[in-house]
């Protein structure tokens, strides 16, 4: 299990004390977020920009904190654009994703979007029409559904196979020519977000090498002076073996070698990472309400559930957690010892399971379960209104006292 900072544990127990009802909460460790981002930025080559994919966690406090450290923001909807608007005086933004509305594109052009990631021939036509109507040249990267060798895939691959994302390699030459022919499009380069959940730095570097080479070839074939290549996001979090995370140092070292290759000088490379930026700073916290056995299995029923933390069922894993012995009056026996438990929430569905067959040394009603790696695709991807439970408490740790 990964080390949980003492300050987080202490905040969890203090939060419990401050609540009259049993606790469900998110704790965000902001100093840890800061230092994680500082490290990533320090290790990246100068030519590489780090953008934040807002969809990973659009919480305004997190967003503001992340925005202060990254080079820009990636959005995928008009709603995300509204959310980041207060930050746009300081940071550029890019707009990607399928199914963009005309009204979203208009808003993005009005706000001075740094690049629009065009997903299809039809979307390009709509953009040309709007740009012409506005008499405003639109900066564009074409999103390619690039062919990928089997060895480069992960369990969530969006390129090299039939998905709703990006432009098919067969259709691409005509789309490039159309973009080049329009005076309302400034074709800056290409965008490839090929996959998520990449846990292997070596394979990731191979993937990037493949993308860089393919995009350079395409540019050459079409006489395009490449200005920008967006290499997507996709670095994963190891939820199953939390102590074995992505080897960032090796990745950064390999990236320096990759970008030094001939032909890339003067090309701006950009990442739009989500999960890897914010996952580590977030913790989800549940208080044990009840302990019971059913058909030979031990369950801990806890405050909250997958309507607040949908990440484990969404990713199909049993989420790791630590037990914090409750200090309040609600703690009561009998206490389980050396037991294997499933962690269930408060919903009326057997799918409301956050962890299963997890070993606990001691556990009683009134104890807290603290789930790390909960800062991305957690609260914001959850079906929050199911059963009309209130939202969890949100707590922001400002300093490690
Ligand atoms: C186009 C695009 N860019 C970036 C991301 C962020 O991916 P991740 O959180 O895996 O880094 C996503 C996630 O789905 C995406 O669809």
Short mmCIF file of C-alpha atoms and ligand atoms in Angstrom, two decimals:
data_model
loop_
_atom_site.label_atom_id
_atom_site.label_comp_id
_atom_site.label_asym_id
_atom_site.label_seq_id
_atom_site.Cartn_x
_atom_site.Cartn_y
_atom_site.Cartn_z
CA UNK A 1 0.00 0.00 0.00
CA UNK A 2 1.20 3.54 -0.65
CA UNK A 3 2.16 5.76 2.25
CA UNK A 4 -0.72 7.99 3.39
CA UNK A 5 0.56 11.33 4.73
CA UNK A 6 -0.01 11.79 8.45
CA UNK A 7 -1.67 15.15 7.75
CA UNK A 8 -4.33 13.43 5.63
CA UNK A 9 -5.07 10.84 8.31
CA UNK A 10 -5.30 13.52 10.94
CA UNK A 11 -7.61 15.64 8.78
CA UNK A 12 -9.83 12.60 8.25
CA UNK A 13 -10.21 11.96 11.96
CA UNK A 14 -10.83 15.65 12.70
CA UNK A 15 -13.48 15.76 10.00
CA UNK A 16 -15.20 12.79 11.56
CA UNK A 17 -15.24 14.55 14.92
CA UNK A 18 -16.77 17.64 13.32
CA UNK A 19 -19.80 15.76 11.89
CA UNK A 20 -22.92 14.73 13.73
CA UNK A 21 -23.79 12.13 11.08
CA UNK A 22 -21.38 9.42 9.94
CA UNK A 23 -18.90 10.78 7.43
CA UNK A 24 -18.44 10.52 3.66
CA UNK A 25 -15.85 12.96 2.35
CA UNK A 26 -13.24 13.85 -0.20
CA UNK A 27 -9.95 15.18 1.08
CA UNK A 28 -7.63 16.92 -1.38
CA UNK A 29 -4.00 17.28 -0.40
CA UNK A 30 -3.13 20.56 -2.15
CA UNK A 31 0.56 20.79 -1.15
CA UNK A 32 1.02 17.25 -2.52
CA UNK A 33 -0.69 18.31 -5.75
CA UNK A 34 1.63 21.30 -6.03
CA UNK A 35 4.79 19.30 -5.53
CA UNK A 36 3.70 16.54 -7.92
CA UNK A 37 3.05 19.09 -10.67
CA UNK A 38 6.28 20.94 -9.96
CA UNK A 39 8.19 17.71 -10.39
CA UNK A 40 6.50 16.84 -13.68
CA UNK A 41 7.12 20.30 -15.11
CA UNK A 42 10.75 20.30 -13.99
CA UNK A 43 11.41 16.97 -15.75
CA UNK A 44 9.83 17.78 -19.11
CA UNK A 45 11.96 19.00 -22.01
CA UNK A 46 11.56 22.73 -22.80
CA UNK A 47 9.91 21.99 -26.10
CA UNK A 48 7.11 20.05 -24.40
CA UNK A 49 4.01 21.71 -22.99
CA UNK A 50 1.85 20.20 -20.28
CA UNK A 51 -1.88 20.91 -20.55
CA UNK A 52 -4.49 19.64 -18.08
CA UNK A 53 -7.47 17.61 -19.36
CA UNK A 54 -10.15 19.25 -17.22
CA UNK A 55 -12.47 16.22 -17.48
CA UNK A 56 -10.24 14.36 -15.01
CA UNK A 57 -11.34 16.64 -12.19
CA UNK A 58 -13.14 19.93 -12.84
CA UNK A 59 -13.45 20.83 -9.14
CA UNK A 60 -12.85 24.62 -9.13
CA UNK A 61 -10.31 24.49 -6.27
CA UNK A 62 -8.32 21.76 -8.00
CA UNK A 63 -8.66 23.46 -11.35
CA UNK A 64 -7.30 26.73 -10.07
CA UNK A 65 -4.40 24.99 -8.35
CA UNK A 66 -3.52 22.91 -11.39
CA UNK A 67 -3.91 25.84 -13.77
CA UNK A 68 -1.28 27.76 -11.82
CA UNK A 69 1.29 25.06 -12.66
CA UNK A 70 0.48 23.82 -16.15
CA UNK A 71 0.93 25.47 -19.55
CA UNK A 72 -2.73 25.37 -20.48
CA UNK A 73 -6.10 23.65 -20.21
CA UNK A 74 -7.83 21.11 -22.43
CA UNK A 75 -11.62 21.14 -22.53
CA UNK A 76 -14.15 18.92 -24.24
CA UNK A 77 -17.46 20.79 -23.81
CA UNK A 78 -19.10 24.18 -23.55
CA UNK A 79 -19.67 23.50 -19.86
CA UNK A 80 -15.95 23.02 -19.26
CA UNK A 81 -15.30 26.21 -21.20
CA UNK A 82 -17.61 28.13 -18.85
CA UNK A 83 -15.82 26.63 -15.89
CA UNK A 84 -12.35 27.66 -17.04
CA UNK A 85 -13.35 31.12 -18.26
CA UNK A 86 -12.09 32.89 -15.09
CA UNK A 87 -8.65 31.33 -15.69
CA UNK A 88 -8.28 32.36 -19.32
CA UNK A 89 -6.55 35.65 -18.67
CA UNK A 90 -3.48 33.62 -17.67
CA UNK A 91 -3.75 30.33 -19.53
CA UNK A 92 -4.41 29.24 -23.10
CA UNK A 93 -6.98 26.53 -23.79
CA UNK A 94 -7.56 23.90 -26.43
CA UNK A 95 -10.86 22.28 -27.34
CA UNK A 96 -11.20 18.61 -28.29
CA UNK A 97 -13.65 15.76 -28.11
CA UNK A 98 -16.42 14.37 -30.27
CA UNK A 99 -19.84 15.93 -30.87
CA UNK A 100 -18.96 19.59 -30.48
CA UNK A 101 -21.98 21.88 -30.75
CA UNK A 102 -21.83 24.88 -33.07
CA UNK A 103 -22.54 27.05 -30.03
CA UNK A 104 -19.52 25.52 -28.24
CA UNK A 105 -17.30 26.17 -31.25
CA UNK A 106 -18.52 29.77 -31.42
CA UNK A 107 -17.78 30.27 -27.73
CA UNK A 108 -14.32 28.76 -28.15
CA UNK A 109 -13.52 31.04 -31.10
CA UNK A 110 -14.80 34.03 -29.15
CA UNK A 111 -12.57 33.15 -26.23
CA UNK A 112 -9.48 32.90 -28.45
CA UNK A 113 -9.00 29.13 -28.42
CA UNK A 114 -5.36 28.09 -28.92
CA UNK A 115 -6.32 25.07 -31.05
CA UNK A 116 -9.47 23.19 -31.97
CA UNK A 117 -9.04 19.44 -32.34
CA UNK A 118 -11.16 18.53 -35.33
CA UNK A 119 -12.62 15.02 -35.10
CA UNK A 120 -14.14 14.49 -38.55
CA UNK A 121 -14.62 15.82 -42.09
CA UNK A 122 -18.11 17.00 -41.11
CA UNK A 123 -16.82 18.90 -38.09
CA UNK A 124 -14.21 20.58 -40.28
CA UNK A 125 -16.95 21.79 -42.65
CA UNK A 126 -18.97 23.22 -39.75
CA UNK A 127 -15.86 24.95 -38.44
CA UNK A 128 -14.99 26.44 -41.84
CA UNK A 129 -18.54 27.79 -42.15
CA UNK A 130 -18.37 29.37 -38.71
CA UNK A 131 -14.89 30.77 -39.14
CA UNK A 132 -15.91 32.32 -42.44
CA UNK A 133 -19.08 33.78 -40.96
CA UNK A 134 -16.99 35.30 -38.18
CA UNK A 135 -14.17 36.29 -40.56
CA UNK A 136 -11.80 34.67 -38.08
CA UNK A 137 -9.13 32.12 -38.96
CA UNK A 138 -9.48 29.00 -36.76
CA UNK A 139 -6.32 27.30 -35.41
CA UNK A 140 -6.70 23.55 -35.95
CA UNK A 141 -5.10 20.22 -35.13
CA UNK A 142 -6.67 17.25 -36.90
CA UNK A 143 -7.30 14.36 -34.52
CA UNK A 144 -6.08 11.19 -36.17
CA UNK A 145 -7.30 7.68 -35.40
CA UNK A 146 -3.79 6.44 -36.08
CA UNK A 147 -3.08 2.79 -36.84
CA UNK A 148 -1.26 1.21 -33.90
CA UNK A 149 0.74 -2.00 -33.56
CA UNK A 150 -1.03 -4.46 -31.22
CA UNK A 151 1.89 -4.26 -28.76
CA UNK A 152 1.22 -0.58 -28.05
CA UNK A 153 -2.39 -0.94 -26.87
CA UNK A 154 -3.78 -0.80 -23.36
CA UNK A 155 -7.15 -1.89 -21.99
CA UNK A 156 -8.58 1.50 -23.01
CA UNK A 157 -7.39 2.15 -26.55
CA UNK A 158 -9.10 4.78 -28.66
CA UNK A 159 -6.94 4.74 -31.79
CA UNK A 160 -6.01 2.07 -34.31
CA UNK A 161 -9.43 0.49 -33.90
CA UNK A 162 -13.09 1.26 -34.54
CA UNK A 163 -14.00 4.01 -32.07
CA UNK A 164 -15.93 7.26 -32.35
CA UNK A 165 -12.68 9.21 -32.07
CA UNK A 166 -10.53 10.93 -34.64
CA UNK A 167 -10.28 10.75 -38.40
CA UNK A 168 -9.77 7.40 -40.12
CA UNK A 169 -6.36 7.10 -41.85
CA UNK A 170 -8.14 6.40 -45.17
CA UNK A 171 -10.17 9.61 -44.96
CA UNK A 172 -7.31 11.71 -43.67
CA UNK A 173 -5.60 12.84 -46.92
CA UNK A 174 -8.81 14.46 -48.19
CA UNK A 175 -9.44 16.16 -44.83
CA UNK A 176 -5.89 17.51 -44.72
CA UNK A 177 -6.25 18.85 -48.25
CA UNK A 178 -9.57 20.47 -47.41
CA UNK A 179 -8.09 22.15 -44.34
CA UNK A 180 -5.06 23.35 -46.32
CA UNK A 181 -7.27 24.72 -49.07
CA UNK A 182 -9.45 26.81 -46.74
CA UNK A 183 -8.25 30.30 -45.92
CA UNK A 184 -10.31 30.09 -42.70
CA UNK A 185 -8.26 27.23 -41.27
CA UNK A 186 -4.74 27.45 -39.93
CA UNK A 187 -3.69 23.79 -39.91
CA UNK A 188 -1.03 23.66 -37.19
CA UNK A 189 -0.58 19.90 -36.97
CA UNK A 190 -2.10 16.76 -35.53
CA UNK A 191 -3.59 15.41 -32.34
CA UNK A 192 -3.38 11.78 -31.22
CA UNK A 193 -4.89 10.75 -27.90
CA UNK A 194 -4.52 7.03 -28.49
CA UNK A 195 -5.23 5.49 -25.11
CA UNK A 196 -5.56 5.77 -21.36
CA UNK A 197 -4.30 3.57 -18.49
CA UNK A 198 -0.74 3.42 -19.74
CA UNK A 199 1.28 1.98 -16.87
CA UNK A 200 4.45 1.08 -18.73
CA UNK A 201 6.88 3.94 -19.47
CA UNK A 202 8.82 1.96 -22.11
CA UNK A 203 5.69 1.09 -24.05
CA UNK A 204 4.54 4.66 -23.74
CA UNK A 205 7.80 5.90 -25.23
CA UNK A 206 7.42 3.42 -28.11
CA UNK A 207 3.91 4.72 -28.72
CA UNK A 208 5.11 8.32 -28.77
CA UNK A 209 7.95 7.40 -31.13
CA UNK A 210 5.38 5.82 -33.45
CA UNK A 211 3.09 8.86 -33.28
CA UNK A 212 5.92 11.31 -33.91
CA UNK A 213 7.21 9.35 -36.87
CA UNK A 214 3.74 8.88 -38.40
CA UNK A 215 2.84 12.56 -38.02
CA UNK A 216 6.13 13.71 -39.50
CA UNK A 217 5.58 11.43 -42.51
CA UNK A 218 2.07 12.75 -42.99
CA UNK A 219 3.25 16.34 -42.82
CA UNK A 220 5.95 15.60 -45.38
CA UNK A 221 3.50 13.91 -47.74
CA UNK A 222 1.23 16.95 -47.63
CA UNK A 223 3.85 19.68 -47.60
CA UNK A 224 2.67 20.80 -44.18
CA UNK A 225 5.02 22.75 -41.92
CA UNK A 226 4.32 21.16 -38.56
CA UNK A 227 3.87 23.71 -35.80
CA UNK A 228 2.26 21.63 -33.06
CA UNK A 229 1.77 17.96 -32.26
CA UNK A 230 -0.55 17.05 -29.43
CA UNK A 231 0.40 13.65 -28.01
CA UNK A 232 -2.66 13.28 -25.78
CA UNK A 233 -2.74 12.13 -22.20
CA UNK A 234 -3.05 8.57 -21.04
CA UNK A 235 -0.59 7.92 -18.23
CA UNK A 236 -2.37 5.51 -15.94
CA UNK A 237 -2.66 4.93 -12.23
CA UNK A 238 -2.03 1.48 -10.83
CA UNK A 239 -5.07 1.00 -8.61
CA UNK A 240 -4.51 -2.73 -8.24
CA UNK A 241 -0.91 -2.50 -7.04
CA UNK A 242 -0.72 1.04 -5.73
CA UNK A 243 2.91 0.79 -4.68
CA UNK A 244 3.93 0.12 -8.31
CA UNK A 245 3.26 3.32 -10.22
CA UNK A 246 4.30 4.52 -13.66
CA UNK A 247 8.04 5.15 -13.91
CA UNK A 248 7.95 8.89 -14.56
CA UNK A 249 11.73 9.35 -14.26
CA UNK A 250 12.38 6.78 -16.98
CA UNK A 251 9.69 8.36 -19.12
CA UNK A 252 11.16 11.84 -18.79
CA UNK A 253 14.63 10.53 -19.62
CA UNK A 254 13.33 8.74 -22.74
CA UNK A 255 11.31 11.77 -23.77
CA UNK A 256 14.43 13.95 -23.78
CA UNK A 257 15.98 11.45 -26.23
CA UNK A 258 12.86 11.31 -28.39
CA UNK A 259 12.49 15.05 -28.81
CA UNK A 260 16.16 15.45 -29.69
CA UNK A 261 15.55 13.47 -32.89
CA UNK A 262 16.11 15.30 -36.16
CA UNK A 263 13.05 16.91 -37.67
CA UNK A 264 11.39 17.89 -34.42
CA UNK A 265 13.27 21.10 -33.73
CA UNK A 266 10.85 23.97 -33.75
CA UNK A 267 7.82 21.67 -33.43
CA UNK A 268 5.87 22.32 -30.26
CA UNK A 269 4.93 19.08 -28.52
CA UNK A 270 2.01 19.06 -26.13
CA UNK A 271 0.51 16.66 -23.63
CA UNK A 272 -3.04 16.94 -22.34
CA UNK A 273 -2.90 14.75 -19.27
CA UNK A 274 -5.75 14.15 -16.89
CA UNK A 275 -5.57 11.32 -14.40
CA UNK A 276 -1.84 11.42 -13.83
CA UNK A 277 -1.96 15.04 -12.71
CA UNK A 278 -4.68 14.90 -10.07
CA UNK A 279 -5.31 11.28 -9.04
CA UNK A 280 -2.67 11.20 -6.29
CA UNK A 281 -3.88 14.24 -4.37
CA UNK A 282 -7.40 12.93 -3.74
CA UNK A 283 -8.76 10.65 -1.00
CA UNK A 284 -12.28 9.33 -0.54
CA UNK A 285 -13.40 8.65 2.98
CA UNK A 286 -16.27 6.47 4.24
CA UNK A 287 -17.39 5.75 7.77
CA UNK A 288 -18.47 2.19 8.60
CA UNK A 289 -22.20 2.09 9.43
CA UNK A 290 -22.76 -1.62 9.81
CA UNK A 291 -20.93 -4.96 9.66
CA UNK A 292 -22.69 -8.11 8.59
CA UNK A 293 -22.29 -11.56 7.08
CA UNK A 294 -24.32 -12.84 4.12
CA UNK A 295 -23.91 -16.29 2.58
CA UNK A 296 -20.44 -16.64 3.93
CA UNK A 297 -19.21 -13.16 2.95
CA UNK A 298 -18.44 -10.33 5.34
CA UNK A 299 -19.71 -6.88 4.34
CA UNK A 300 -18.89 -3.43 5.69
CA UNK A 301 -21.77 -1.07 4.86
CA UNK A 302 -20.41 2.46 4.75
CA UNK A 303 -21.61 6.03 4.43
CA UNK A 304 -21.44 7.11 0.78
CA UNK A 305 -20.90 4.69 -2.07
CA UNK A 306 -20.41 4.46 -5.79
CA UNK A 307 -22.78 7.43 -6.34
CA UNK A 308 -19.92 9.48 -4.89
CA UNK A 309 -16.95 7.35 -5.92
CA UNK A 310 -17.78 5.47 -9.11
CA UNK A 311 -14.14 4.99 -10.02
CA UNK A 312 -13.76 1.35 -8.79
CA UNK A 313 -16.77 -0.11 -10.66
CA UNK A 314 -16.06 2.11 -13.67
CA UNK A 315 -12.54 0.67 -13.90
CA UNK A 316 -13.52 -2.80 -12.70
CA UNK A 317 -11.15 -2.98 -9.76
CA UNK A 318 -11.31 -3.46 -6.02
CA UNK A 319 -10.04 -0.13 -4.71
CA UNK A 320 -7.26 -0.18 -2.11
CA UNK A 321 -7.95 1.48 1.24
CA UNK A 322 -6.59 1.84 4.74
CA UNK A 323 -8.58 1.64 7.96
CA UNK A 324 -8.42 4.54 10.40
CA UNK A 325 -9.68 3.60 13.82
CA UNK A 326 -12.56 5.94 14.60
CA UNK A 327 -12.15 8.12 17.64
CA UNK A 328 -15.74 9.23 18.13
CA UNK A 329 -18.64 7.93 20.18
CA UNK A 330 -20.01 6.16 17.14
CA UNK A 331 -17.25 3.54 17.34
CA UNK A 332 -18.65 0.33 18.74
CA UNK A 333 -17.94 -3.41 18.70
CA UNK A 334 -17.95 -6.19 18.05
CA UNK A 335 -14.70 -5.66 16.22
CA UNK A 336 -13.68 -7.82 13.25
CA UNK A 337 -10.11 -9.08 13.36
CA UNK A 338 -8.01 -10.40 10.45
CA UNK A 339 -11.11 -10.52 8.27
CA UNK A 340 -11.73 -10.37 4.54
CA UNK A 341 -14.47 -7.87 3.70
CA UNK A 342 -16.40 -6.37 0.84
CA UNK A 343 -17.01 -2.64 1.11
CA UNK A 344 -20.56 -1.63 0.17
CA UNK A 345 -22.15 1.81 0.07
CA UNK A 346 -25.67 2.98 0.84
CA UNK A 347 -27.29 2.31 -2.53
CA UNK A 348 -30.04 -0.24 -3.16
CA UNK A 349 -28.07 -2.12 -5.78
CA UNK A 350 -25.63 -5.03 -5.48
CA UNK A 351 -23.34 -3.05 -7.80
CA UNK A 352 -22.57 -0.59 -5.02
CA UNK A 353 -19.30 -2.29 -4.09
CA UNK A 354 -16.05 -0.33 -3.82
CA UNK A 355 -13.69 -3.07 -2.69
CA UNK A 356 -13.97 -6.82 -2.34
CA UNK A 357 -12.10 -9.57 -0.53
CA UNK A 358 -9.93 -6.97 1.18
CA UNK A 359 -8.03 -7.96 4.30
CA UNK A 360 -8.53 -5.78 7.39
CA UNK A 361 -6.66 -6.31 10.63
CA UNK A 362 -9.32 -4.71 12.83
CA UNK A 363 -12.59 -3.10 11.88
CA UNK A 364 -15.60 -1.84 13.82
CA UNK A 365 -18.60 0.36 13.20
CA UNK A 366 -17.45 3.99 13.45
CA UNK A 367 -14.06 3.32 11.82
CA UNK A 368 -13.06 5.17 8.67
CA UNK A 369 -12.00 3.68 5.34
CA UNK A 370 -9.62 5.95 3.45
CA UNK A 371 -9.30 5.32 -0.30
CA UNK A 372 -6.23 6.93 -1.92
CA UNK A 373 -5.77 7.68 -5.66
CA UNK A 374 -9.20 9.30 -5.73
CA UNK A 375 -8.39 12.69 -7.27
CA UNK A 376 -9.41 11.92 -10.87
CA UNK A 377 -12.53 10.50 -12.55
CA UNK A 378 -14.04 9.96 -9.12
CA UNK A 379 -16.73 12.35 -7.83
CA UNK A 380 -17.27 13.94 -11.25
CA UNK A 381 -18.03 10.65 -13.04
CA UNK A 382 -20.42 9.44 -10.32
CA UNK A 383 -24.23 9.11 -10.57
CA UNK A 384 -24.59 11.61 -7.76
CA UNK A 385 -28.38 11.93 -7.65
CA UNK A 386 -29.19 8.26 -7.33
CA UNK A 387 -31.17 7.81 -4.07
CA UNK A 388 -30.88 11.54 -3.36
CA UNK A 389 -28.12 11.17 -0.81
CA UNK A 390 -26.41 14.46 0.02
CA UNK A 391 -23.00 15.24 -1.43
CA UNK A 392 -19.95 14.22 0.58
CA UNK A 393 -17.99 16.77 2.58
CA UNK A 394 -15.12 18.35 0.62
CA UNK A 395 -12.01 19.22 2.56
CA UNK A 396 -8.91 20.91 1.18
CA UNK A 397 -5.70 20.38 3.04
CA UNK A 398 -3.69 23.58 2.65
CA UNK A 399 -0.53 22.71 4.53
CA UNK A 400 1.13 19.74 6.22
CA UNK A 401 1.35 21.29 9.66
C1 LIG B 1 -8.99 13.57 -25.95
C2 LIG B 1 -8.55 13.26 -24.57
N1 LIG B 1 -7.44 13.88 -24.10
C3 LIG B 1 -6.98 13.64 -22.85
C4 LIG B 1 -7.64 12.77 -22.00
C5 LIG B 1 -7.08 12.55 -20.62
O1 LIG B 1 -6.72 11.23 -20.49
P1 LIG B 1 -5.99 10.72 -19.17
O2 LIG B 1 -6.82 11.13 -18.02
O3 LIG B 1 -5.95 9.24 -19.35
O4 LIG B 1 -4.63 11.36 -19.15
C6 LIG B 1 -8.79 12.11 -22.45
C7 LIG B 1 -9.50 11.16 -21.60
O5 LIG B 1 -10.43 10.51 -21.96
C8 LIG B 1 -9.25 12.35 -23.76
O6 LIG B 1 -10.35 11.75 -24.26
#
